């Protein structure tokens, strides 16, 4: 059920009645250049005054995220193209649908993901209207916040619309599957891990990351995991990289054997592992392709 908030008008025109009501109906997103745009589609209803006319000239406010008492301001909120879609009433009720826009940078989107922690997301808008009557121009603010809950499945789709999933954390390489089938398999597993991160399935992120490391080990063959020689000074750079990969595989294996030692995997755990495995895959994959193709 949609939440609706009301706005007071001048006493001489509305008395105890509400002048306007607003509810958020849907949410979608667009990818900007260096930012992400969230678009809240709202329904505004403007009741007729006792005499004359009223017109909503502009809508401004703030977009907040989270649930009380931890709700925080996320971004400014503005009406897209108010001059084209102004809503006015004179003699009868008027209703319109408007786009309210919030623009977020990457750090704010990541803060939302931390807040959401793989679940639903509560958004709230503090809204004020710029209203014109025959006698005056004034701002009126609703004493309530209009809340819109975004289900987890819907938010994942919104992230895709914004292009956020393609920019987050790492760029996963896409090797030729015919030339490097094992590398392509590892990259595919890492993409599955990234999708699991957006769904909030953090254990699967770690399990898929382990599988990607396993696929990489198969393609490296003679560069397999070394013996555990963490304090052996004779290990060269490549030997220590192999050791680091072995340690990362050992960490990820904890998720593959949950029955032995149950573990609470957090978003920051999953994101860190995904970033580390992605870095390993990029490095080793690039070296392997250069060796096979030659100078």
C-alpha positions as a LaTeX table, in Angstrom:
\begin{tabular}{lrrr}
\hline
Residue & $x$ (\AA) & $y$ (\AA) & $z$ (\AA) \\
\hline
Unk1 & 0.00 & 0.00 & 0.00 \\
Unk2 & 1.34 & 3.44 & $-1.01$ \\
Unk3 & 1.89 & 6.01 & 1.70 \\
Unk4 & 0.40 & 9.43 & 1.00 \\
Unk5 & 1.35 & 12.69 & 2.72 \\
Unk6 & $-0.63$ & 15.92 & 2.80 \\
Unk7 & 0.22 & 19.62 & 2.42 \\
Unk8 & $-1.58$ & 22.55 & 4.01 \\
Unk9 & $-2.78$ & 25.52 & 1.99 \\
Unk10 & $-3.87$ & 29.05 & 2.91 \\
Unk11 & $-6.63$ & 29.03 & 5.54 \\
Unk12 & $-8.86$ & 31.32 & 3.49 \\
Unk13 & $-8.76$ & 28.87 & 0.56 \\
Unk14 & $-8.70$ & 25.49 & 2.29 \\
Unk15 & $-9.51$ & 25.87 & 5.98 \\
Unk16 & $-8.80$ & 22.58 & 7.74 \\
Unk17 & $-8.64$ & 20.66 & 4.44 \\
Unk18 & $-5.39$ & 19.57 & 2.82 \\
Unk19 & $-4.42$ & 21.46 & $-0.31$ \\
Unk20 & $-2.37$ & 18.67 & $-1.88$ \\
Unk21 & $-1.37$ & 15.03 & $-1.38$ \\
Unk22 & 1.64 & 13.16 & $-2.72$ \\
Unk23 & 2.60 & 9.47 & $-2.95$ \\
Unk24 & 5.55 & 7.68 & $-4.57$ \\
Unk25 & 4.39 & 5.04 & $-7.06$ \\
Unk26 & 7.59 & 3.61 & $-8.55$ \\
Unk27 & 11.33 & 3.98 & $-8.88$ \\
Unk28 & 13.76 & 3.59 & $-11.75$ \\
Unk29 & 17.30 & 4.70 & $-12.58$ \\
Unk30 & 19.54 & 6.05 & $-15.32$ \\
Unk31 & 23.30 & 5.91 & $-15.78$ \\
Unk32 & 24.96 & 9.32 & $-15.85$ \\
Unk33 & 28.53 & 10.30 & $-16.65$ \\
Unk34 & 30.21 & 9.84 & $-13.28$ \\
Unk35 & 26.95 & 9.67 & $-11.34$ \\
Unk36 & 23.79 & 7.60 & $-10.92$ \\
Unk37 & 20.31 & 9.11 & $-11.25$ \\
Unk38 & 17.40 & 7.76 & $-9.23$ \\
Unk39 & 13.96 & 8.78 & $-10.51$ \\
Unk40 & 10.98 & 8.52 & $-8.17$ \\
Unk41 & 7.66 & 8.63 & $-10.02$ \\
Unk42 & 5.17 & 10.38 & $-7.74$ \\
Unk43 & 1.44 & 11.05 & $-7.94$ \\
Unk44 & 0.36 & 14.50 & $-6.79$ \\
Unk45 & $-3.28$ & 15.40 & $-6.19$ \\
Unk46 & $-4.27$ & 19.06 & $-5.91$ \\
Unk47 & $-7.70$ & 19.85 & $-4.49$ \\
Unk48 & $-9.62$ & 22.89 & $-5.76$ \\
Unk49 & $-9.64$ & 25.98 & $-3.54$ \\
Unk50 & $-12.82$ & 27.66 & $-2.31$ \\
Unk51 & $-12.21$ & 30.39 & $-4.83$ \\
Unk52 & $-9.74$ & 31.20 & $-7.57$ \\
Unk53 & $-6.99$ & 28.76 & $-8.49$ \\
Unk54 & $-3.76$ & 27.23 & $-7.20$ \\
Unk55 & $-0.75$ & 25.97 & $-9.09$ \\
Unk56 & 2.29 & 23.93 & $-8.01$ \\
Unk57 & 5.27 & 25.69 & $-9.58$ \\
Unk58 & 8.13 & 23.61 & $-8.16$ \\
Unk59 & 8.92 & 20.71 & $-5.83$ \\
Unk60 & 12.14 & 20.40 & $-3.84$ \\
Unk61 & 13.30 & 18.30 & $-0.95$ \\
Unk62 & 15.69 & 15.64 & 0.30 \\
Unk63 & 15.93 & 11.91 & $-0.25$ \\
Unk64 & 16.74 & 9.79 & 2.81 \\
Unk65 & 17.66 & 6.13 & 3.20 \\
Unk66 & 17.17 & 3.66 & 6.04 \\
Unk67 & 14.67 & 3.20 & 8.82 \\
Unk68 & 14.23 & 5.34 & 11.94 \\
Unk69 & 16.18 & 6.04 & 14.06 \\
Unk70 & 19.04 & 5.39 & 11.64 \\
Unk71 & 17.52 & 7.16 & 8.61 \\
Unk72 & 20.04 & 9.51 & 6.98 \\
Unk73 & 19.95 & 12.16 & 4.25 \\
Unk74 & 21.19 & 10.73 & 0.97 \\
Unk75 & 20.74 & 13.47 & $-1.63$ \\
Unk76 & 18.86 & 16.58 & $-2.65$ \\
Unk77 & 15.60 & 15.89 & $-4.47$ \\
Unk78 & 14.22 & 18.02 & $-7.31$ \\
Unk79 & 11.34 & 18.01 & $-9.76$ \\
Unk80 & 12.41 & 17.16 & $-13.29$ \\
Unk81 & 11.02 & 19.65 & $-15.83$ \\
Unk82 & 8.50 & 21.46 & $-13.60$ \\
Unk83 & 7.73 & 24.06 & $-16.27$ \\
Unk84 & 6.52 & 21.31 & $-18.62$ \\
Unk85 & 4.50 & 19.35 & $-16.07$ \\
Unk86 & 3.08 & 21.98 & $-13.72$ \\
Unk87 & $-0.06$ & 20.91 & $-11.83$ \\
Unk88 & $-2.88$ & 23.41 & $-11.32$ \\
Unk89 & $-6.44$ & 23.29 & $-9.93$ \\
Unk90 & $-9.30$ & 25.73 & $-10.25$ \\
Unk91 & $-12.86$ & 24.57 & $-9.82$ \\
Unk92 & $-12.06$ & 20.87 & $-9.74$ \\
Unk93 & $-9.43$ & 18.43 & $-8.48$ \\
Unk94 & $-6.26$ & 17.98 & $-10.53$ \\
Unk95 & $-3.92$ & 15.00 & $-10.53$ \\
Unk96 & $-0.57$ & 14.49 & $-12.19$ \\
Unk97 & 2.46 & 12.24 & $-12.22$ \\
Unk98 & 5.86 & 13.79 & $-11.81$ \\
Unk99 & 9.48 & 12.67 & $-11.76$ \\
Unk100 & 11.49 & 13.50 & $-8.65$ \\
Unk101 & 15.22 & 13.15 & $-9.26$ \\
Unk102 & 18.15 & 12.37 & $-6.94$ \\
Unk103 & 21.71 & 12.12 & $-8.27$ \\
Unk104 & 24.27 & 10.03 & $-6.38$ \\
Unk105 & 27.99 & 9.53 & $-6.80$ \\
Unk106 & 29.69 & 6.19 & $-6.34$ \\
Unk107 & 30.51 & 6.71 & $-2.66$ \\
Unk108 & 26.84 & 7.35 & $-1.85$ \\
Unk109 & 25.69 & 4.32 & $-3.81$ \\
Unk110 & 28.21 & 2.20 & $-1.92$ \\
Unk111 & 26.92 & 3.68 & 1.36 \\
Unk112 & 23.39 & 2.61 & 0.32 \\
Unk113 & 24.64 & $-0.90$ & $-0.38$ \\
Unk114 & 26.31 & $-1.04$ & 3.03 \\
Unk115 & 23.08 & 0.14 & 4.62 \\
Unk116 & 20.91 & $-2.28$ & 2.65 \\
Unk117 & 23.19 & $-5.26$ & 3.47 \\
Unk118 & 21.58 & $-7.41$ & 0.78 \\
Unk119 & 17.99 & $-6.81$ & 1.89 \\
Unk120 & 15.16 & $-4.40$ & 1.12 \\
Unk121 & 15.79 & $-0.65$ & 1.07 \\
Unk122 & 13.64 & 2.02 & 2.69 \\
Unk123 & 13.71 & 5.38 & 0.94 \\
Unk124 & 11.97 & 8.45 & 2.31 \\
Unk125 & 11.38 & 11.89 & 0.84 \\
Unk126 & 11.03 & 15.19 & 2.68 \\
Unk127 & 9.11 & 17.31 & 0.22 \\
Unk128 & 8.09 & 20.95 & $-0.04$ \\
Unk129 & 5.92 & 22.56 & $-2.75$ \\
Unk130 & 6.22 & 26.00 & $-4.28$ \\
Unk131 & 2.60 & 27.09 & $-4.71$ \\
Unk132 & 1.16 & 30.01 & $-6.66$ \\
Unk133 & $-2.30$ & 31.43 & $-5.96$ \\
Unk134 & $-3.99$ & 34.53 & $-7.28$ \\
Unk135 & $-2.58$ & 36.49 & $-4.31$ \\
Unk136 & 0.74 & 34.95 & $-3.31$ \\
Unk137 & 3.65 & 32.64 & $-4.00$ \\
Unk138 & 4.76 & 30.47 & $-1.07$ \\
Unk139 & 6.46 & 27.24 & 0.02 \\
Unk140 & 4.56 & 24.60 & 1.98 \\
Unk141 & 6.12 & 21.55 & 3.58 \\
Unk142 & 4.53 & 18.27 & 4.65 \\
Unk143 & 5.18 & 17.46 & 8.32 \\
Unk144 & 5.60 & 13.79 & 7.31 \\
Unk145 & 8.12 & 11.94 & 5.18 \\
Unk146 & 6.72 & 9.95 & 2.27 \\
Unk147 & 8.24 & 6.45 & 2.49 \\
Unk148 & 8.84 & 4.02 & $-0.36$ \\
Unk149 & 10.14 & 0.53 & 0.38 \\
Unk150 & 12.19 & $-1.02$ & $-2.42$ \\
Unk151 & 12.22 & $-4.85$ & $-2.35$ \\
Unk152 & 15.60 & $-6.51$ & $-2.73$ \\
Unk153 & 14.71 & $-7.95$ & $-6.16$ \\
Unk154 & 13.58 & $-4.54$ & $-7.44$ \\
Unk155 & 16.69 & $-2.78$ & $-6.13$ \\
Unk156 & 18.98 & $-5.24$ & $-7.95$ \\
Unk157 & 17.17 & $-4.31$ & $-11.19$ \\
Unk158 & 17.59 & $-0.60$ & $-10.40$ \\
Unk159 & 21.34 & $-1.12$ & $-9.90$ \\
Unk160 & 21.47 & $-2.69$ & $-13.34$ \\
Unk161 & 19.59 & 0.27 & $-14.86$ \\
Unk162 & 22.06 & 2.66 & $-13.25$ \\
Unk163 & 25.03 & 0.66 & $-14.53$ \\
Unk164 & 26.34 & 0.36 & $-10.99$ \\
Unk165 & 27.02 & $-3.38$ & $-11.16$ \\
Unk166 & 29.33 & $-2.88$ & $-14.14$ \\
Unk167 & 31.40 & $-0.31$ & $-12.28$ \\
Unk168 & 31.59 & $-1.71$ & $-8.79$ \\
Unk169 & 34.78 & $-3.10$ & $-7.29$ \\
Unk170 & 36.53 & $-4.46$ & $-10.36$ \\
Unk171 & 36.52 & $-4.94$ & $-14.09$ \\
Unk172 & 36.34 & $-8.68$ & $-14.71$ \\
Unk173 & 38.40 & $-9.75$ & $-17.74$ \\
Unk174 & 36.67 & $-11.48$ & $-20.65$ \\
Unk175 & 39.20 & $-13.86$ & $-22.27$ \\
Unk176 & 38.40 & $-15.66$ & $-25.52$ \\
Unk177 & 36.60 & $-18.88$ & $-24.45$ \\
Unk178 & 37.99 & $-20.83$ & $-27.42$ \\
Unk179 & 41.59 & $-19.78$ & $-26.84$ \\
Unk180 & 41.48 & $-19.74$ & $-23.02$ \\
Unk181 & 38.50 & $-21.86$ & $-21.89$ \\
Unk182 & 39.70 & $-22.25$ & $-18.29$ \\
Unk183 & 40.29 & $-18.51$ & $-17.93$ \\
Unk184 & 36.86 & $-17.82$ & $-19.41$ \\
Unk185 & 35.34 & $-20.24$ & $-16.89$ \\
Unk186 & 37.11 & $-18.50$ & $-14.00$ \\
Unk187 & 35.90 & $-15.10$ & $-15.22$ \\
Unk188 & 32.35 & $-16.44$ & $-15.53$ \\
Unk189 & 32.44 & $-17.73$ & $-11.95$ \\
Unk190 & 33.66 & $-14.37$ & $-10.73$ \\
Unk191 & 30.76 & $-12.64$ & $-12.50$ \\
Unk192 & 28.39 & $-15.01$ & $-10.69$ \\
Unk193 & 30.09 & $-14.02$ & $-7.44$ \\
Unk194 & 29.54 & $-10.34$ & $-8.21$ \\
Unk195 & 25.84 & $-10.97$ & $-8.95$ \\
Unk196 & 25.54 & $-12.81$ & $-5.63$ \\
Unk197 & 26.98 & $-9.73$ & $-3.90$ \\
Unk198 & 24.10 & $-7.58$ & $-5.18$ \\
Unk199 & 21.59 & $-10.20$ & $-4.09$ \\
Unk200 & 23.07 & $-10.19$ & $-0.59$ \\
Unk201 & 24.13 & $-13.86$ & $-0.77$ \\
Unk202 & 27.56 & $-13.29$ & 0.75 \\
Unk203 & 28.42 & $-16.93$ & 1.36 \\
Unk204 & 27.85 & $-17.66$ & $-2.35$ \\
Unk205 & 30.19 & $-14.79$ & $-3.22$ \\
Unk206 & 32.95 & $-16.59$ & $-1.33$ \\
Unk207 & 32.05 & $-20.04$ & $-2.71$ \\
Unk208 & 32.06 & $-18.74$ & $-6.30$ \\
Unk209 & 35.32 & $-16.88$ & $-5.71$ \\
Unk210 & 36.89 & $-20.12$ & $-4.48$ \\
Unk211 & 35.65 & $-21.90$ & $-7.62$ \\
Unk212 & 37.18 & $-19.14$ & $-9.76$ \\
Unk213 & 40.53 & $-19.62$ & $-8.03$ \\
Unk214 & 40.24 & $-23.36$ & $-8.57$ \\
Unk215 & 39.61 & $-22.85$ & $-12.30$ \\
Unk216 & 42.62 & $-20.51$ & $-12.45$ \\
Unk217 & 44.81 & $-23.11$ & $-10.74$ \\
Unk218 & 43.85 & $-25.64$ & $-13.43$ \\
Unk219 & 44.93 & $-23.36$ & $-16.24$ \\
Unk220 & 48.21 & $-22.37$ & $-14.54$ \\
Unk221 & 49.19 & $-26.04$ & $-14.17$ \\
Unk222 & 52.93 & $-25.90$ & $-13.33$ \\
Unk223 & 52.30 & $-22.71$ & $-11.38$ \\
Unk224 & 50.14 & $-24.48$ & $-8.84$ \\
Unk225 & 49.91 & $-23.75$ & $-5.17$ \\
Unk226 & 53.25 & $-24.05$ & $-3.35$ \\
Unk227 & 53.87 & $-25.65$ & $-0.04$ \\
Unk228 & 53.05 & $-23.40$ & 2.89 \\
Unk229 & 56.37 & $-21.59$ & 3.36 \\
Unk230 & 55.23 & $-18.32$ & 4.81 \\
Unk231 & 58.61 & $-17.69$ & 6.47 \\
Unk232 & 60.93 & $-19.08$ & 3.80 \\
Unk233 & 63.17 & $-16.25$ & 2.60 \\
Unk234 & 64.16 & $-18.05$ & $-0.59$ \\
Unk235 & 60.72 & $-17.56$ & $-2.18$ \\
Unk236 & 60.97 & $-15.10$ & $-5.09$ \\
Unk237 & 58.24 & $-12.70$ & $-6.18$ \\
Unk238 & 56.29 & $-15.29$ & $-8.17$ \\
Unk239 & 56.60 & $-17.81$ & $-5.36$ \\
Unk240 & 55.12 & $-15.32$ & $-2.93$ \\
Unk241 & 52.31 & $-14.49$ & $-5.33$ \\
Unk242 & 51.54 & $-18.21$ & $-5.46$ \\
Unk243 & 51.60 & $-18.28$ & $-1.68$ \\
Unk244 & 49.18 & $-15.34$ & $-1.54$ \\
Unk245 & 46.86 & $-17.15$ & $-3.96$ \\
Unk246 & 47.04 & $-20.27$ & $-1.81$ \\
Unk247 & 46.17 & $-18.25$ & 1.29 \\
Unk248 & 43.22 & $-16.68$ & $-0.51$ \\
Unk249 & 41.99 & $-20.10$ & $-1.60$ \\
Unk250 & 42.36 & $-21.29$ & 1.99 \\
Unk251 & 40.23 & $-18.35$ & 3.19 \\
Unk252 & 37.50 & $-19.03$ & 0.63 \\
Unk253 & 37.45 & $-22.73$ & 1.52 \\
Unk254 & 35.89 & $-21.79$ & 4.86 \\
Unk255 & 32.62 & $-21.05$ & 3.03 \\
Unk256 & 32.74 & $-24.37$ & 1.17 \\
Unk257 & 32.80 & $-26.33$ & 4.45 \\
Unk258 & 30.15 & $-24.49$ & 6.46 \\
Unk259 & 29.13 & $-27.69$ & 8.25 \\
Unk260 & 32.51 & $-27.90$ & 9.94 \\
Unk261 & 32.71 & $-24.26$ & 11.07 \\
Unk262 & 29.63 & $-22.05$ & 10.56 \\
Unk263 & 30.66 & $-18.51$ & 9.59 \\
Unk264 & 28.74 & $-15.26$ & 9.39 \\
Unk265 & 29.85 & $-13.72$ & 6.09 \\
Unk266 & 29.36 & $-9.93$ & 5.95 \\
Unk267 & 29.14 & $-7.69$ & 2.91 \\
Unk268 & 32.58 & $-6.21$ & 3.58 \\
Unk269 & 34.02 & $-9.75$ & 3.77 \\
Unk270 & 32.46 & $-10.73$ & 0.45 \\
Unk271 & 33.43 & $-7.46$ & $-1.26$ \\
Unk272 & 37.05 & $-7.75$ & $-0.10$ \\
Unk273 & 37.37 & $-11.36$ & $-1.28$ \\
Unk274 & 35.77 & $-10.53$ & $-4.62$ \\
Unk275 & 38.19 & $-7.64$ & $-5.16$ \\
Unk276 & 41.23 & $-9.75$ & $-4.22$ \\
Unk277 & 40.26 & $-12.70$ & $-6.41$ \\
Unk278 & 39.51 & $-10.31$ & $-9.28$ \\
Unk279 & 42.98 & $-8.78$ & $-8.94$ \\
Unk280 & 44.60 & $-12.23$ & $-8.94$ \\
Unk281 & 42.61 & $-13.29$ & $-12.01$ \\
Unk282 & 43.53 & $-10.15$ & $-13.93$ \\
Unk283 & 47.22 & $-10.48$ & $-13.14$ \\
Unk284 & 47.63 & $-14.18$ & $-13.81$ \\
Unk285 & 45.33 & $-14.11$ & $-16.82$ \\
Unk286 & 47.26 & $-11.26$ & $-18.42$ \\
Unk287 & 50.60 & $-13.02$ & $-17.85$ \\
Unk288 & 49.29 & $-16.29$ & $-19.25$ \\
Unk289 & 47.90 & $-14.66$ & $-22.39$ \\
Unk290 & 51.17 & $-12.79$ & $-23.01$ \\
Unk291 & 53.20 & $-16.01$ & $-22.62$ \\
Unk292 & 51.00 & $-18.02$ & $-25.00$ \\
Unk293 & 50.85 & $-15.35$ & $-27.65$ \\
Unk294 & 54.55 & $-14.57$ & $-27.45$ \\
Unk295 & 56.33 & $-11.30$ & $-28.26$ \\
\hline
\end{tabular}
